[in-house]
Coordinates of C-alpha atoms in Angstrom, one line a residue:
Chain M
M253 CA 50.6 -72.6 -8.6
A254 CA 51.6 -76.2 -8.1
A255 CA 49.2 -76.2 -5.1
T256 CA 46.2 -75.0 -7.1
A257 CA 46.9 -77.3 -10.0
R258 CA 46.5 -80.3 -7.6
V259 CA 43.2 -79.1 -6.3
A260 CA 41.0 -81.1 -8.6
D261 CA 42.9 -84.3 -8.6
G262 CA 42.6 -87.1 -6.0
P263 CA 39.3 -87.4 -4.3
A264 CA 37.8 -84.7 -6.4
L265 CA 37.4 -87.2 -9.2
T266 CA 36.6 -90.4 -7.3
P267 CA 34.5 -92.7 -9.5
D268 CA 31.3 -92.5 -7.4
G269 CA 31.6 -88.8 -7.2
S270 CA 31.5 -88.6 -3.5
A271 CA 33.7 -86.2 -1.6
P272 CA 35.7 -87.4 1.3
T273 CA 33.4 -86.6 4.2
P274 CA 34.9 -83.6 6.1
G275 CA 35.9 -84.2 9.7
V276 CA 35.2 -87.9 9.5
S277 CA 38.4 -89.9 9.5
G278 CA 37.5 -93.0 7.7
P279 CA 40.1 -95.5 6.5
V280 CA 42.3 -93.4 4.3
T281 CA 44.5 -95.6 2.2
K282 CA 45.9 -93.1 -0.3
R283 CA 48.5 -90.7 1.0
G284 CA 48.1 -88.3 -1.8
P285 CA 45.0 -86.5 -0.5
W286 CA 46.7 -86.1 2.9
R287 CA 49.6 -84.4 1.4
T288 CA 47.6 -82.2 -0.8
G289 CA 45.3 -81.2 2.0
L290 CA 48.2 -80.3 4.3
L291 CA 50.0 -78.4 1.6
L292 CA 46.9 -76.3 0.8
A293 CA 46.2 -75.7 4.5
S294 CA 49.7 -75.0 5.5
P295 CA 49.8 -71.2 4.9
A296 CA 46.6 -70.8 6.9
I297 CA 48.0 -73.1 9.6
A298 CA 51.2 -71.0 9.7
V299 CA 49.1 -67.8 10.2
L300 CA 47.1 -69.3 13.0
A301 CA 50.1 -70.9 14.7
L302 CA 52.4 -67.9 14.5
L303 CA 50.0 -65.0 14.8
F304 CA 47.2 -66.4 16.9
I305 CA 48.3 -69.3 19.1
A306 CA 51.8 -68.1 19.8
P307 CA 50.8 -64.6 20.8
L308 CA 48.2 -65.9 23.1
F309 CA 50.7 -68.3 24.7
M310 CA 53.1 -65.4 25.0
L311 CA 50.4 -63.4 26.8
V312 CA 49.7 -66.1 29.3
Y313 CA 53.4 -66.8 29.9
N314 CA 54.1 -63.1 30.4
S315 CA 51.2 -62.7 32.8
F316 CA 53.0 -64.9 35.2
R317 CA 56.2 -62.9 35.1
T318 CA 57.5 -59.8 36.6
Q319 CA 58.7 -57.0 34.3
S320 CA 62.2 -58.3 34.5
G321 CA 61.0 -61.9 33.6
D322 CA 61.0 -63.7 37.0
P323 CA 58.1 -66.0 37.6
T324 CA 55.4 -64.5 39.9
L325 CA 51.8 -64.5 40.7
H326 CA 51.9 -60.9 41.7
N327 CA 49.9 -59.7 38.7
Y328 CA 46.9 -61.8 39.6
T329 CA 47.1 -61.2 43.4
R330 CA 47.4 -57.5 42.6
F331 CA 44.3 -57.6 40.4
L332 CA 42.2 -59.7 42.7
G333 CA 43.4 -58.0 45.9
D334 CA 42.5 -54.5 44.8
S335 CA 38.9 -53.6 45.2
F336 CA 39.4 -51.0 42.4
Y337 CA 40.2 -53.6 39.8
R338 CA 37.5 -56.0 41.1
D339 CA 35.0 -53.1 40.6
V340 CA 36.3 -52.7 37.1
L341 CA 35.6 -56.3 36.4
W342 CA 32.1 -56.1 37.8
H343 CA 31.4 -52.9 35.9
T344 CA 32.5 -54.5 32.7
L345 CA 30.2 -57.5 33.2
W346 CA 27.4 -55.1 34.1
I347 CA 27.8 -53.1 30.9
G348 CA 27.8 -56.4 29.0
A349 CA 24.5 -57.4 30.7
L350 CA 22.9 -54.0 30.0
T351 CA 24.0 -54.0 26.4
T352 CA 22.6 -57.6 25.9
L353 CA 19.3 -56.5 27.5
G354 CA 19.2 -53.4 25.3
C355 CA 19.8 -55.5 22.2
L356 CA 17.0 -57.9 23.1
V357 CA 14.5 -55.1 23.8
V358 CA 15.3 -53.3 20.5
G359 CA 16.2 -56.4 18.4
Y360 CA 13.3 -58.7 19.2
P361 CA 10.5 -56.6 17.9
F362 CA 12.7 -55.7 14.9
A363 CA 13.3 -59.4 14.1
V364 CA 9.5 -60.1 14.5
Y365 CA 8.8 -57.2 12.2
L366 CA 11.3 -58.5 9.6
R367 CA 9.6 -61.9 9.6
G368 CA 6.5 -60.7 7.7
R369 CA 8.3 -58.5 5.1
S370 CA 9.0 -59.3 1.5
P371 CA 12.4 -60.6 0.6
R372 CA 13.3 -57.2 -0.9
A373 CA 12.3 -55.2 2.1
R374 CA 14.2 -57.7 4.3
N375 CA 17.3 -57.3 2.2
Y376 CA 17.3 -53.5 2.6
L377 CA 16.6 -53.7 6.3
S378 CA 19.3 -56.3 6.9
L379 CA 21.7 -54.0 5.1
V380 CA 20.8 -51.1 7.4
L381 CA 21.1 -53.5 10.3
L382 CA 24.6 -54.6 9.3
S383 CA 25.8 -51.1 8.2
P384 CA 27.3 -50.2 11.7
L385 CA 29.5 -53.3 11.5
L386 CA 30.9 -52.2 8.2
I387 CA 31.6 -48.6 9.0
S388 CA 34.7 -47.4 10.7
M389 CA 34.4 -47.7 14.5
V390 CA 35.9 -44.3 14.9
T391 CA 33.4 -42.6 12.6
R392 CA 30.6 -44.3 14.3
A393 CA 31.6 -43.3 17.7
Y394 CA 32.3 -39.8 16.5
G395 CA 28.7 -39.6 15.2
W396 CA 27.5 -40.5 18.7
L397 CA 29.8 -37.9 20.2
V398 CA 28.0 -35.3 18.2
L399 CA 24.5 -36.7 18.7
L400 CA 24.8 -37.2 22.5
G401 CA 26.9 -34.1 23.2
P402 CA 25.6 -31.2 25.3
K403 CA 25.0 -29.2 22.1
G404 CA 23.7 -32.1 20.0
P405 CA 20.3 -32.6 18.5
I406 CA 19.0 -34.7 21.4
A407 CA 20.0 -32.1 23.9
D408 CA 18.3 -29.5 21.7
G409 CA 15.2 -31.6 21.8
F410 CA 15.2 -31.5 25.6
H411 CA 15.7 -27.7 25.5
A412 CA 12.9 -27.2 23.0
L413 CA 10.6 -29.0 25.6
G414 CA 11.9 -26.6 28.2
Q415 CA 13.9 -29.2 30.1
D416 CA 17.5 -29.6 31.0
A417 CA 19.1 -32.3 28.9
P418 CA 20.6 -35.1 31.0
K419 CA 24.3 -35.7 30.7
M420 CA 24.5 -38.3 28.0
L421 CA 28.2 -38.4 27.2
Y422 CA 31.2 -39.9 29.0
N423 CA 29.0 -42.2 31.2
D424 CA 27.5 -45.6 31.1
T425 CA 24.5 -44.4 29.1
A426 CA 26.7 -43.3 26.2
V427 CA 28.6 -46.6 26.3
V428 CA 25.5 -48.7 26.3
I429 CA 23.8 -46.7 23.5
G430 CA 27.0 -47.0 21.4
M431 CA 27.4 -50.7 22.1
V432 CA 23.7 -51.6 21.4
H433 CA 24.2 -49.8 18.1
V434 CA 27.1 -52.0 17.1
M435 CA 25.8 -55.2 18.5
L436 CA 22.2 -55.1 17.3
A437 CA 23.0 -57.2 14.2
Y438 CA 24.6 -59.9 16.3
M439 CA 21.3 -60.2 18.2
V440 CA 18.9 -59.9 15.3
L441 CA 20.5 -62.3 12.9
P442 CA 20.3 -65.4 15.2
L443 CA 16.8 -64.3 16.2
M444 CA 15.8 -64.2 12.5
G445 CA 17.3 -67.6 12.2
S446 CA 15.1 -69.1 14.8
L447 CA 11.9 -67.0 14.1
D448 CA 11.8 -67.8 10.4
P449 CA 11.3 -71.6 10.6
I450 CA 8.3 -71.2 12.9
D451 CA 5.3 -72.6 11.2
P452 CA 3.1 -69.6 10.2
A453 CA 0.0 -71.7 10.7
L454 CA 0.6 -72.0 14.5
T455 CA -0.6 -68.6 15.5
P456 CA -3.9 -68.7 13.5
A457 CA -4.4 -72.2 14.9
A458 CA -3.9 -71.1 18.5
K459 CA -6.2 -68.1 17.8
G460 CA -8.8 -70.3 16.4
L461 CA -8.7 -72.3 19.6
G462 CA -9.4 -69.1 21.5
A463 CA -5.9 -67.8 22.5
S464 CA -5.4 -64.1 22.6
G465 CA -2.6 -62.4 20.6
W466 CA -0.5 -62.1 23.8
T467 CA -1.0 -65.7 24.7
C468 CA 0.1 -66.8 21.2
F469 CA 3.1 -64.6 21.5
W470 CA 4.2 -65.8 24.9
R471 CA 3.4 -69.4 24.4
I472 CA 4.4 -70.0 20.8
T473 CA 6.7 -67.3 19.4
V474 CA 8.8 -66.6 22.4
P475 CA 9.6 -70.3 23.4
L476 CA 10.3 -71.2 19.8
S477 CA 12.7 -68.3 19.3
L478 CA 14.5 -69.0 22.5
P479 CA 17.5 -70.6 20.8
G480 CA 18.1 -67.5 18.8
M481 CA 17.7 -65.3 21.8
L482 CA 20.2 -67.3 23.8
A483 CA 22.7 -67.5 20.9
G484 CA 22.4 -63.7 20.3
S485 CA 22.8 -62.9 24.0
L486 CA 25.9 -65.0 24.2
I487 CA 27.5 -63.3 21.3
V488 CA 26.5 -59.8 22.3
F489 CA 27.7 -60.3 25.8
S490 CA 31.1 -61.7 25.0
L491 CA 31.8 -59.2 22.3
T492 CA 30.7 -56.3 24.5
V493 CA 32.8 -57.1 27.5
S494 CA 35.9 -57.2 25.3
S495 CA 35.4 -54.2 23.1
F496 CA 37.6 -51.2 23.6
V497 CA 37.1 -48.5 21.0
T498 CA 33.5 -47.6 21.5
P499 CA 33.7 -47.5 25.3
A500 CA 37.0 -45.6 25.1
I501 CA 35.5 -42.9 22.9
L502 CA 32.0 -42.6 24.4
G503 CA 32.8 -43.4 28.0
G504 CA 36.1 -41.6 28.3
P505 CA 38.3 -42.2 31.3
T506 CA 35.4 -42.1 33.7
V507 CA 33.8 -45.4 32.5
K508 CA 36.4 -47.9 33.7
L509 CA 36.3 -51.2 31.8
M510 CA 38.7 -54.1 31.5
P511 CA 39.8 -53.5 27.9
Y512 CA 40.6 -49.9 28.7
F513 CA 43.1 -51.0 31.4
V514 CA 44.7 -53.6 29.1
Y515 CA 45.4 -50.8 26.8
T516 CA 46.6 -48.2 29.3
E517 CA 48.7 -50.7 31.2
A518 CA 50.4 -51.7 28.0
T519 CA 50.8 -48.4 26.3
S520 CA 51.0 -45.7 29.0
N521 CA 52.4 -47.6 32.0
L522 CA 54.4 -50.0 29.8
N523 CA 53.5 -52.8 32.3
W524 CA 53.1 -55.6 29.8
P525 CA 52.8 -58.4 32.3
Y526 CA 50.0 -56.7 34.2
A527 CA 48.2 -55.8 30.9
A528 CA 48.6 -59.5 29.9
A529 CA 47.1 -60.6 33.3
I530 CA 44.1 -58.3 33.0
G531 CA 43.5 -59.5 29.4
F532 CA 43.8 -63.1 30.6
V533 CA 41.4 -62.6 33.5
L534 CA 38.9 -61.1 31.0
I535 CA 39.2 -64.2 28.7
V536 CA 38.9 -66.6 31.6
V537 CA 35.9 -64.9 33.3
T538 CA 33.9 -64.5 30.1
T539 CA 34.7 -68.1 29.0
I540 CA 33.5 -69.4 32.3
L541 CA 30.4 -67.2 32.3
T542 CA 29.4 -68.1 28.8
A543 CA 30.1 -71.8 29.4
V544 CA 27.9 -71.8 32.5
Y545 CA 25.2 -69.8 30.7
A546 CA 25.3 -72.2 27.8
R547 CA 25.2 -75.2 30.1
L548 CA 22.3 -73.9 32.2
L549 CA 20.2 -73.3 29.1
R550 CA 21.3 -76.1 27.0
G551 CA 18.3 -78.2 27.9
R552 CA 16.0 -75.5 26.7
G553 CA 17.8 -74.3 23.7
D554 CA 19.0 -75.6 20.4
K555 CA 22.1 -77.7 21.0
E556 CA 23.6 -76.7 17.7
V557 CA 23.8 -73.1 18.9
F558 CA 26.3 -73.9 21.5
A559 CA 28.2 -76.6 19.7
Chain U
M215 CA 0.7 -65.0 2.9
T216 CA -0.5 -61.7 4.3
T217 CA -3.4 -61.4 1.9
A218 CA -4.5 -64.9 2.8
T219 CA -4.4 -64.2 6.5
E220 CA -6.3 -60.9 5.9
T221 CA -9.2 -62.6 4.1
Q222 CA -9.2 -65.4 6.7
T223 CA -9.2 -62.8 9.4
A224 CA -12.0 -60.9 7.8
T225 CA -14.3 -63.8 7.5
A226 CA -13.2 -65.2 10.9
T227 CA -14.0 -61.8 12.5
A228 CA -17.4 -61.9 11.0
T229 CA -18.2 -65.4 12.1
S230 CA -16.4 -65.4 15.4
K231 CA -18.0 -62.3 16.8
A232 CA -20.9 -64.4 18.0
A233 CA -18.5 -66.9 19.5
G234 CA -17.1 -64.2 21.7
K235 CA -13.5 -63.8 20.7
P236 CA -12.6 -61.9 17.5
I237 CA -9.4 -63.4 16.1
A238 CA -8.1 -60.0 15.0
T239 CA -10.1 -57.0 13.8
G240 CA -9.1 -55.5 10.5
A241 CA -8.4 -52.2 12.1
G242 CA -6.4 -53.8 14.9
G243 CA -4.2 -55.7 12.3
R244 CA -3.6 -52.5 10.4
A245 CA -2.7 -50.6 13.5
R246 CA -0.3 -53.2 14.5
R247 CA 1.3 -53.3 11.1
L248 CA 1.7 -49.5 11.2
L249 CA 3.1 -49.7 14.7
G250 CA 5.6 -52.3 13.4
A251 CA 6.6 -50.1 10.5
V252 CA 7.1 -47.1 12.8
F253 CA 9.2 -49.1 15.1
A254 CA 11.3 -50.5 12.3
A255 CA 11.8 -47.0 10.9
L256 CA 13.0 -45.8 14.4
V257 CA 15.4 -48.7 14.6
G258 CA 16.7 -47.8 11.1
L259 CA 17.1 -44.2 12.1
F260 CA 19.0 -45.3 15.3
L261 CA 21.3 -47.4 13.1
L262 CA 22.0 -44.8 10.5
A263 CA 22.0 -41.7 12.7
P264 CA 25.6 -41.5 13.7
V265 CA 26.8 -41.8 10.1
L266 CA 24.3 -39.3 8.8
V267 CA 25.3 -36.9 11.5
T268 CA 29.0 -37.3 10.7
I269 CA 28.4 -36.7 7.0
A270 CA 26.2 -33.7 7.6
S271 CA 28.4 -32.0 10.1
S272 CA 31.5 -32.3 7.8
L273 CA 29.8 -29.7 5.7
T274 CA 29.4 -27.0 8.4
T275 CA 31.0 -23.6 7.9
T276 CA 31.6 -23.3 11.6
S277 CA 35.0 -24.2 13.1
Y278 CA 33.4 -26.5 15.6
V279 CA 31.3 -29.6 15.0
T280 CA 27.6 -28.9 15.0
F281 CA 24.5 -30.6 13.9
P282 CA 22.5 -29.6 12.0
P283 CA 25.4 -28.0 10.1
K284 CA 25.4 -24.2 9.7
G285 CA 25.9 -23.4 6.0
L286 CA 27.5 -25.7 3.5
T287 CA 31.1 -25.8 2.6
L288 CA 33.7 -28.3 1.4
H289 CA 36.4 -26.3 3.3
W290 CA 37.1 -29.2 5.7
Y291 CA 37.8 -31.6 2.8
A292 CA 40.2 -29.0 1.4
E293 CA 41.7 -28.7 4.8
L294 CA 42.4 -32.4 4.8
L295 CA 44.7 -31.9 1.8
N296 CA 46.8 -29.5 3.9
R297 CA 47.4 -32.2 6.4
P298 CA 50.0 -34.6 5.0
E299 CA 49.8 -36.8 8.1
F300 CA 46.3 -37.7 7.3
L301 CA 47.2 -38.5 3.7
D302 CA 50.2 -40.6 4.9
S303 CA 48.0 -42.5 7.2
F304 CA 45.4 -43.0 4.5
L305 CA 48.0 -44.4 2.1
L306 CA 49.4 -46.7 4.8
S307 CA 45.9 -48.0 5.7
I308 CA 45.0 -48.6 2.1
G309 CA 48.3 -50.4 1.3
V310 CA 48.0 -52.7 4.3
A311 CA 44.3 -53.3 3.6
A312 CA 45.0 -54.2 0.0
G313 CA 47.7 -56.6 1.1
A314 CA 45.5 -58.2 3.7
A315 CA 42.7 -58.6 1.1
V316 CA 45.0 -60.3 -1.4
V317 CA 46.8 -62.6 1.0
S318 CA 43.7 -63.6 3.0
T319 CA 41.8 -64.4 -0.2
A320 CA 44.6 -66.7 -1.4
L321 CA 44.9 -68.3 2.1
G322 CA 41.2 -68.6 2.5
L323 CA 40.8 -70.4 -0.8
A324 CA 43.6 -72.8 -0.2
A325 CA 42.5 -73.6 3.4
G326 CA 38.8 -73.8 2.4
L327 CA 39.6 -76.3 -0.3
A328 CA 41.7 -78.3 2.0
I329 CA 39.1 -78.5 4.7
H330 CA 36.3 -79.2 2.4
R331 CA 37.9 -81.8 0.2
Y332 CA 40.9 -83.5 1.7
P333 CA 41.4 -85.6 4.8
F334 CA 44.5 -84.6 6.7
P335 CA 45.7 -84.8 10.2
G336 CA 44.6 -82.0 12.4
K337 CA 41.8 -81.0 10.1
S338 CA 39.1 -80.7 12.7
V339 CA 41.5 -78.8 15.0
L340 CA 42.1 -76.3 12.2
D341 CA 38.4 -76.0 11.5
R342 CA 37.7 -75.3 15.2
L343 CA 40.6 -72.8 15.4
F344 CA 39.1 -70.8 12.6
S345 CA 35.8 -70.6 14.4
S346 CA 37.4 -69.7 17.8
A347 CA 39.5 -67.0 16.2
F348 CA 36.4 -64.9 16.1
A349 CA 35.8 -65.2 19.8
V350 CA 39.1 -64.0 21.1
P351 CA 38.9 -60.3 22.1
T352 CA 40.9 -58.2 19.7
I353 CA 42.3 -56.1 22.6
V354 CA 43.8 -59.3 24.0
L355 CA 45.1 -60.4 20.6
G356 CA 46.6 -56.9 20.2
I357 CA 48.6 -57.0 23.4
G358 CA 49.6 -60.6 22.7
L359 CA 50.9 -59.7 19.3
L360 CA 52.8 -56.7 20.7
Q361 CA 54.6 -59.0 23.2
W362 CA 55.2 -61.7 20.6
Y363 CA 56.6 -59.3 18.0
A364 CA 58.9 -57.9 20.7
Q365 CA 60.0 -61.4 21.7
L366 CA 60.8 -62.2 18.0
G367 CA 62.6 -58.8 17.7
M368 CA 60.3 -57.7 14.9
A369 CA 60.1 -53.9 14.7
S370 CA 56.7 -52.6 13.8
S371 CA 56.3 -52.1 10.0
P372 CA 53.5 -52.3 7.5
L373 CA 54.3 -56.0 7.2
T374 CA 53.8 -56.7 10.9
L375 CA 50.5 -54.8 10.7
L376 CA 49.4 -56.8 7.7
L377 CA 50.3 -60.1 9.4
A378 CA 48.3 -59.1 12.5
H379 CA 45.3 -58.3 10.4
L380 CA 45.3 -61.7 8.7
V381 CA 44.2 -63.2 12.1
L382 CA 41.0 -61.0 11.7
T383 CA 40.4 -61.6 8.0
V384 CA 41.4 -65.2 7.2
P385 CA 38.7 -66.8 9.3
Y386 CA 36.1 -64.9 7.3
T387 CA 37.5 -65.8 3.9
V388 CA 37.8 -69.5 4.9
R389 CA 34.2 -69.4 6.1
L390 CA 33.0 -67.8 2.9
V391 CA 34.9 -70.3 0.7
L392 CA 33.5 -73.2 2.6
A393 CA 30.0 -71.9 2.2
G394 CA 30.6 -71.5 -1.6
L395 CA 32.0 -75.0 -1.9
A396 CA 29.1 -76.5 0.0
G397 CA 26.8 -75.2 -2.6
L398 CA 28.8 -76.5 -5.5
D399 CA 27.5 -79.5 -7.4
R400 CA 30.4 -81.9 -7.8
S401 CA 28.9 -83.5 -10.9
A402 CA 29.9 -80.4 -12.9
E403 CA 33.5 -81.1 -12.1
L404 CA 33.1 -84.8 -12.8
A405 CA 31.5 -84.0 -16.1
A406 CA 34.3 -81.7 -17.1
A407 CA 36.8 -84.3 -16.2
G408 CA 34.8 -87.0 -18.0
L409 CA 34.9 -84.9 -21.1
G410 CA 38.7 -84.9 -20.9
A411 CA 39.5 -81.7 -19.0
K412 CA 42.8 -81.9 -17.1
A413 CA 42.8 -81.2 -13.4
P414 CA 44.0 -77.6 -13.7
Q415 CA 41.4 -77.0 -16.3
V416 CA 38.6 -78.3 -14.1
F417 CA 39.9 -76.1 -11.3
W418 CA 40.1 -73.0 -13.5
H419 CA 36.9 -73.4 -15.4
V420 CA 34.6 -75.1 -13.0
T421 CA 35.7 -74.9 -9.3
L422 CA 37.1 -71.4 -9.3
P423 CA 34.0 -69.7 -10.9
A424 CA 31.8 -71.5 -8.4
V425 CA 33.6 -69.8 -5.5
R426 CA 34.3 -66.5 -7.3
G427 CA 31.5 -64.7 -5.5
P428 CA 32.6 -65.7 -2.0
L429 CA 36.2 -64.8 -2.9
I430 CA 35.4 -61.3 -4.1
A431 CA 33.2 -60.7 -1.1
G432 CA 35.9 -62.1 1.2
A433 CA 38.5 -59.8 -0.4
F434 CA 36.4 -56.7 0.1
F435 CA 35.5 -57.7 3.6
A436 CA 39.2 -58.2 4.5
L437 CA 39.8 -54.8 2.9
I438 CA 37.4 -52.9 5.1
T439 CA 38.2 -54.9 8.2
S440 CA 41.9 -54.1 7.9
F441 CA 41.2 -50.5 6.8
D442 CA 38.9 -49.9 9.8
D443 CA 40.8 -51.9 12.4
L444 CA 41.8 -49.8 15.4
T445 CA 42.2 -52.1 18.3
I446 CA 45.0 -54.2 16.9
A447 CA 46.7 -51.4 15.1
L448 CA 46.9 -49.4 18.3
F449 CA 49.4 -51.9 19.6
V450 CA 51.4 -52.5 16.5
V451 CA 51.8 -48.9 15.2
T452 CA 54.5 -46.4 16.2
T453 CA 54.3 -42.6 16.3
D454 CA 55.6 -42.2 12.8
M455 CA 53.6 -45.1 11.4
Q456 CA 49.9 -44.6 12.2
T457 CA 47.0 -46.0 10.3
L458 CA 44.1 -43.7 9.6
P459 CA 41.8 -45.0 12.4
V460 CA 44.7 -44.6 14.9
R461 CA 45.4 -41.1 13.6
I462 CA 41.8 -40.1 14.1
F463 CA 41.7 -41.8 17.5
N464 CA 44.7 -39.9 18.7
Y465 CA 43.5 -36.6 17.1
L466 CA 40.2 -37.0 18.9
Q467 CA 41.9 -36.9 22.3
Y468 CA 42.9 -33.3 21.8
N469 CA 40.7 -31.9 19.0
Y470 CA 37.1 -31.6 18.2
D471 CA 36.8 -30.0 14.8
P472 CA 35.1 -30.8 11.5
T473 CA 38.3 -32.1 9.9
V474 CA 37.7 -35.4 11.7
T475 CA 34.1 -35.6 10.4
A476 CA 35.5 -35.0 6.9
V477 CA 37.9 -37.9 7.3
G478 CA 35.1 -40.0 8.7
T479 CA 33.0 -39.2 5.7
V480 CA 35.7 -40.3 3.3
M481 CA 36.0 -43.5 5.3
V482 CA 32.3 -44.1 5.1
L483 CA 32.3 -43.6 1.3
F484 CA 35.1 -46.0 1.1
A485 CA 33.3 -48.6 3.1
A486 CA 30.0 -48.0 1.3
V487 CA 31.6 -48.9 -2.1
A488 CA 33.0 -52.1 -0.6
V489 CA 29.6 -52.9 1.0
V490 CA 27.8 -52.4 -2.3
I491 CA 30.2 -54.7 -4.0
I492 CA 29.9 -57.4 -1.3
E493 CA 26.1 -57.0 -1.4
R494 CA 26.0 -57.4 -5.2
V495 CA 28.3 -60.4 -5.1
V496 CA 27.1 -62.6 -2.2
G497 CA 24.9 -60.5 0.1
V498 CA 26.2 -58.9 3.2
A499 CA 24.1 -61.0 5.5
H500 CA 26.0 -64.1 4.2
L501 CA 29.1 -62.7 5.6
F502 CA 27.8 -62.9 9.1
G503 CA 26.6 -66.4 8.8
A504 CA 22.9 -65.6 8.3
D505 CA 20.8 -65.5 5.1
P506 CA 17.7 -63.4 5.6
E507 CA 16.3 -64.7 2.3
S508 CA 16.4 -68.4 3.2

């Protein structure tokens, strides 16, 4: 209670009414605001330090140990030396790339469509768009199990057309469909963010100068929405390669992805150091890839996006 | 805007025919709009289909999951009541989720105020940590927490689960509080103080109401995030302490019957209520850092 009571004193009531600029460390003379700030932030700092930083350090530390605790590089040499695990890494990145592409193909026209709608319609559509994120992952994946299953409505559709239904479950197709479903919002929201500010007069202007609809689209809309596309792709890719639940349920044991092995090594094989090493490799590889991607495209995109 | 363009297009089409290139024919525009609507409807169907299917197939009279459901019955919901393990898991999940909601709202408010208003050492690091906490894969966090708890000798309990969930939820509440504070006009606080309100009164009557929306939304978001979390819970739970998502996940490995769709439907209803509240209070899109209305 003491903490909350202090909230409004100090800089909150400076005579000129200006707040201390966040992030800028100007000449701070009073010690009061410092103490209040630290006091207020300390529970959150404790949570981050004890439950975020410390576990990650533990993970990295353990990944360089044997199960009995001796220092070793074996976990990494084992991972990199085994073509099976290298394939798992490639496959994970491949699924991430496919999902990103899928989100772009479905999400871009959707975002363009949203652009011209009334605020009301946009609100409802955004809610639909975000609904998968707010609904239990298990329920969601279960719905896909039913839909994509050999006796599901999609298979029925194929049968009605007199065709054999392709196998849609426990393979890459199922995983990519399930992942696009979850990730679509992460693609569309940044796209909306970069499509909305485009001056609506540009397209009629270009058309007036004789450009066709396609030319307008490729030379005005696409380049101006590039920052959103890049930001969305970055988020979708990095979230996809590290997701576990959807691939585990829809892909089963046949679709071998990195997070699945982090889980099985830790819980079935009880090889924590190796699980830690796989997890760390996943973080390092995705960090490098996304950093390179951001760097390569920085010149073309919005800087803020990658800040 | 659309009507203006339409009239423009209509006149332009009439005049530009002679010039060679029609800007857009009325029929072409209408066809394109229809195409857009059909596409959007398909995307909507794609997004909602798994949930609709889960709900529908929970009502089937067959003992296997089928869609469309055959017959209508609430048998599988009744069946749920005969399974105390599902009820136990539900209570555990709800308890942990409620705890996570309360704690992360308080922490989020305090940290948000600190970051927004006070200079203190390490502030920018803290700010950055809150944004990077989103980016760390939950599976990696899960295994890290498992090893860290083991190192500390902490046996898994509802408390350890709650603490683990704070890492997922506090960054969101901080972000929401910061957004709420950014929109707050400081002169209201100054006016209140100028009229003789004490600091606690200013906080209670001016500052807190301004961030009430973000706080409520943050609390409900924390509630569903914790309630639905599977990845972290998988590492923290034990066989006799399983959250509902973990229970369903394990059940799914060996069973495929409508009981699970019934549980799933209950979870959907639960999330739907939370979503409606968030949407009413701040708007769901706000939560993910985008405002479709702006």
